[in-house]
């Protein structure tokens, strides 16, 4: 959420001469994305997002992400592909960082989604999953179910510094969820894996863009839906569940790409799993970010509280309040 | 250089209904300005900058700044005035902060100005000074010559933590400059007082915008020119003076609004004064920002080194290296 690498007007003007995009008119560093530096760039022809990839996105993964965006864009999905330069190249280097010039999409990210907006997001996700049926590249979900226990152990007893008892309680939920988890008979494809409202651009109730694919990976399509349910259907603290939003998201999805009975029965396990995944990643960041650093630490318990709503059995745990 | 106050799409959409500017299409938090939160906002009609004023800009000063921008814009100067709402009001409140919707200007801030660009900046400054001859409101320069000694004393002996000996050496230069300073026979007007290359938008060698007037105040016009000379004519470390850029800036200014002989003779004192002013404000920020805070502390010595270039007498001081 910051600009880590400063690009000068002179360097950017020179960089743009590789492309057939006109001349630089304006650029502003924007506070967006995970740990990349982003600029909104205007030329005499159009507008673009310039992304410089900082350490969190592995340069080796960029060809996968760019192929994914190209595949989706070619099939009419509202995603922002990279702009090729005059030689067809999409991945460049600028100021010592891998860099892509990316299509600009209109729309805003809503903070308090309505059911109609959630339905549109569910539909957009289902259409993407359909469009990816013939996408061959794969990428491991490095934040997937097999990675939760190692991350949990790396956090260790320090979890109790967030709230006393969290290590035991989260360990219990983790055991429970991992043993209930099975991919048998469930569709996999490349999924977004981080479809929070932040990553969906909308105009009114219409999806105009799906962005920030840097967690995209091969996993269960119901896990993608579960992440979105967890992200869209609660207030920011994770206390209050909005059933109308959750229902709209699911029916929106199923209207475009129905789930089978087995998938429906496994959706709850995936939903609790998504709570564990975000609790763990936020807990790790929380424990490894100095309290006085000028970045906002996101509350890990906001996702732990969601788990209780999904699974009343977890409500008995004292830390899940 | 960050977004301190997060504005939701819902709040912004509602805010824009006060204005006759169309509907929200896109907005991005931008990393710009001193200590304000800024968004680049696109509507169905046009683009704007939305500024939310954080603590550093006093709300009481906003009517002065907005009157200044209106005055300059009405006289054809390339400045970004605030957009009035349907009732004519320019200064609003949003998310608990004073807020203005401001005209968007094209152009980029250059990092390595050429003489032609410096000439254009000097011309733009002179035209602004001319256009302000009939602007009546006044505002004290709270970073002006009378404020340097109190700020120096507040920094105190801690200055020696930046470089040993800085307290004595800077005190000497301060005495020298303040005693040589005289406003007698020198033109005053409202000046920008912070016309760094950052605050000038250009397309090629043409000035398309002068921005960030939040230090604007009533002071000597040669002091405004002196600040610009100090900001434009050195490399970032303050070691290397670019005479061609300095000459172009001055001749650009004088071509539009000549200085008299007395003003020319006092320009050097003002230039050293501007070095002291920025050394002091940067030193204060340096001494009051934790070293591990995630904001970039600007090197105070970059301006102290410039003083030596202006006044070879200061080169004898050991800290001025």
Short mmCIF file of C-alpha atoms in Angstrom, two decimals, chain A residues 57-170:
data_model
loop_
_atom_site.label_atom_id
_atom_site.label_comp_id
_atom_site.label_asym_id
_atom_site.label_seq_id
_atom_site.Cartn_x
_atom_site.Cartn_y
_atom_site.Cartn_z
CA UNK A 57 5.92 -11.44 -5.98
CA UNK A 58 8.52 -13.88 -7.30
CA UNK A 59 9.82 -12.81 -10.70
CA UNK A 60 9.68 -16.48 -11.76
CA UNK A 61 5.89 -16.45 -11.31
CA UNK A 62 5.30 -13.45 -13.56
CA UNK A 63 5.10 -15.44 -16.84
CA UNK A 64 2.33 -17.57 -15.24
CA UNK A 65 0.37 -14.50 -14.11
CA UNK A 66 0.72 -12.75 -17.46
CA UNK A 67 -0.32 -15.88 -19.40
CA UNK A 68 -3.34 -16.18 -17.10
CA UNK A 69 -4.40 -12.57 -17.69
CA UNK A 70 -3.91 -12.89 -21.44
CA UNK A 71 -5.99 -16.08 -21.49
CA UNK A 72 -8.82 -14.47 -19.54
CA UNK A 73 -8.75 -11.21 -21.51
CA UNK A 74 -8.85 -13.11 -24.81
CA UNK A 75 -12.02 -14.79 -23.57
CA UNK A 76 -13.66 -11.47 -22.76
CA UNK A 77 -13.18 -11.60 -19.01
CA UNK A 78 -12.78 -8.14 -17.35
CA UNK A 79 -9.14 -8.51 -16.32
CA UNK A 80 -6.19 -6.20 -16.98
CA UNK A 81 -3.63 -7.86 -19.25
CA UNK A 82 -0.09 -6.56 -19.64
CA UNK A 83 0.59 -4.41 -22.70
CA UNK A 84 3.18 -5.97 -25.01
CA UNK A 85 5.98 -3.75 -26.26
CA UNK A 86 6.79 -3.44 -29.97
CA UNK A 87 8.61 -6.79 -29.85
CA UNK A 88 5.74 -8.56 -28.08
CA UNK A 89 7.41 -8.62 -24.68
CA UNK A 90 5.21 -8.07 -21.61
CA UNK A 91 7.66 -8.43 -18.70
CA UNK A 92 10.28 -5.71 -18.50
CA UNK A 93 12.78 -4.28 -16.06
CA UNK A 94 12.63 -0.72 -14.71
CA UNK A 95 14.66 0.78 -11.85
CA UNK A 96 16.08 -2.67 -11.09
CA UNK A 97 12.64 -4.28 -10.68
CA UNK A 98 10.57 -6.55 -12.93
CA UNK A 99 7.91 -4.25 -14.37
CA UNK A 100 4.74 -4.52 -16.45
CA UNK A 101 2.62 -1.88 -18.13
CA UNK A 102 -0.96 -2.99 -17.56
CA UNK A 103 -4.34 -2.06 -18.99
CA UNK A 104 -6.24 0.46 -16.85
CA UNK A 105 -9.78 -0.56 -15.88
CA UNK A 106 -12.49 1.77 -14.63
CA UNK A 107 -14.59 1.05 -11.58
CA UNK A 108 -14.31 1.32 -7.82
CA UNK A 109 -13.89 -1.24 -5.06
CA UNK A 110 -16.87 -1.16 -2.73
CA UNK A 111 -16.40 -1.25 1.03
CA UNK A 112 -19.91 -2.39 1.97
CA UNK A 113 -21.11 -4.73 -0.79
CA UNK A 114 -24.83 -5.07 -1.39
CA UNK A 115 -26.40 -8.42 -2.33
CA UNK A 116 -26.67 -7.25 -5.94
CA UNK A 117 -22.94 -6.46 -6.01
CA UNK A 118 -22.08 -9.80 -4.36
CA UNK A 119 -24.20 -11.63 -6.96
CA UNK A 120 -22.29 -9.89 -9.76
CA UNK A 121 -18.98 -10.84 -8.13
CA UNK A 122 -20.10 -14.50 -7.84
CA UNK A 123 -21.10 -14.49 -11.49
CA UNK A 124 -17.77 -12.97 -12.52
CA UNK A 125 -15.85 -15.63 -10.57
CA UNK A 126 -17.86 -18.48 -12.10
CA UNK A 127 -17.32 -17.11 -15.62
CA UNK A 128 -13.58 -16.92 -14.95
CA UNK A 129 -13.52 -20.52 -13.72
CA UNK A 130 -15.34 -21.62 -16.90
CA UNK A 131 -12.96 -19.62 -19.07
CA UNK A 132 -9.99 -21.34 -17.41
CA UNK A 133 -11.11 -24.88 -18.26
CA UNK A 134 -8.63 -24.91 -21.17
CA UNK A 135 -5.83 -23.01 -19.41
CA UNK A 136 -2.97 -25.46 -19.02
CA UNK A 137 -0.30 -23.81 -16.85
CA UNK A 138 -0.48 -24.62 -13.14
CA UNK A 139 0.90 -22.99 -10.03
CA UNK A 140 0.96 -24.46 -6.54
CA UNK A 141 -1.11 -22.66 -3.92
CA UNK A 142 1.70 -21.63 -1.58
CA UNK A 143 -0.98 -20.53 0.90
CA UNK A 144 -3.05 -23.70 0.42
CA UNK A 145 -4.18 -26.36 2.90
CA UNK A 146 -0.83 -28.20 2.94
CA UNK A 147 0.94 -25.00 3.96
CA UNK A 148 -1.21 -24.06 6.93
CA UNK A 149 0.39 -26.37 9.50
CA UNK A 150 3.97 -25.29 8.66
CA UNK A 151 2.92 -21.63 8.90
CA UNK A 152 1.09 -22.36 12.16
CA UNK A 153 4.25 -23.95 13.58
CA UNK A 154 6.39 -21.03 12.40
CA UNK A 155 4.08 -18.67 14.30
CA UNK A 156 4.26 -21.05 17.25
CA UNK A 157 3.40 -20.08 20.82
CA UNK A 158 3.78 -16.41 19.86
CA UNK A 159 0.18 -16.75 18.68
CA UNK A 160 -0.71 -16.45 22.37
CA UNK A 161 0.75 -12.90 22.30
CA UNK A 162 -2.15 -11.96 20.03
CA UNK A 163 -4.70 -13.44 22.40
CA UNK A 164 -3.98 -15.95 25.20
CA UNK A 165 -4.99 -19.47 24.14
CA UNK A 166 -4.87 -18.84 20.39
CA UNK A 167 -2.14 -21.42 19.80
CA UNK A 168 -4.22 -24.28 21.22
CA UNK A 169 -7.54 -23.14 19.81
CA UNK A 170 -6.26 -22.49 16.30
#
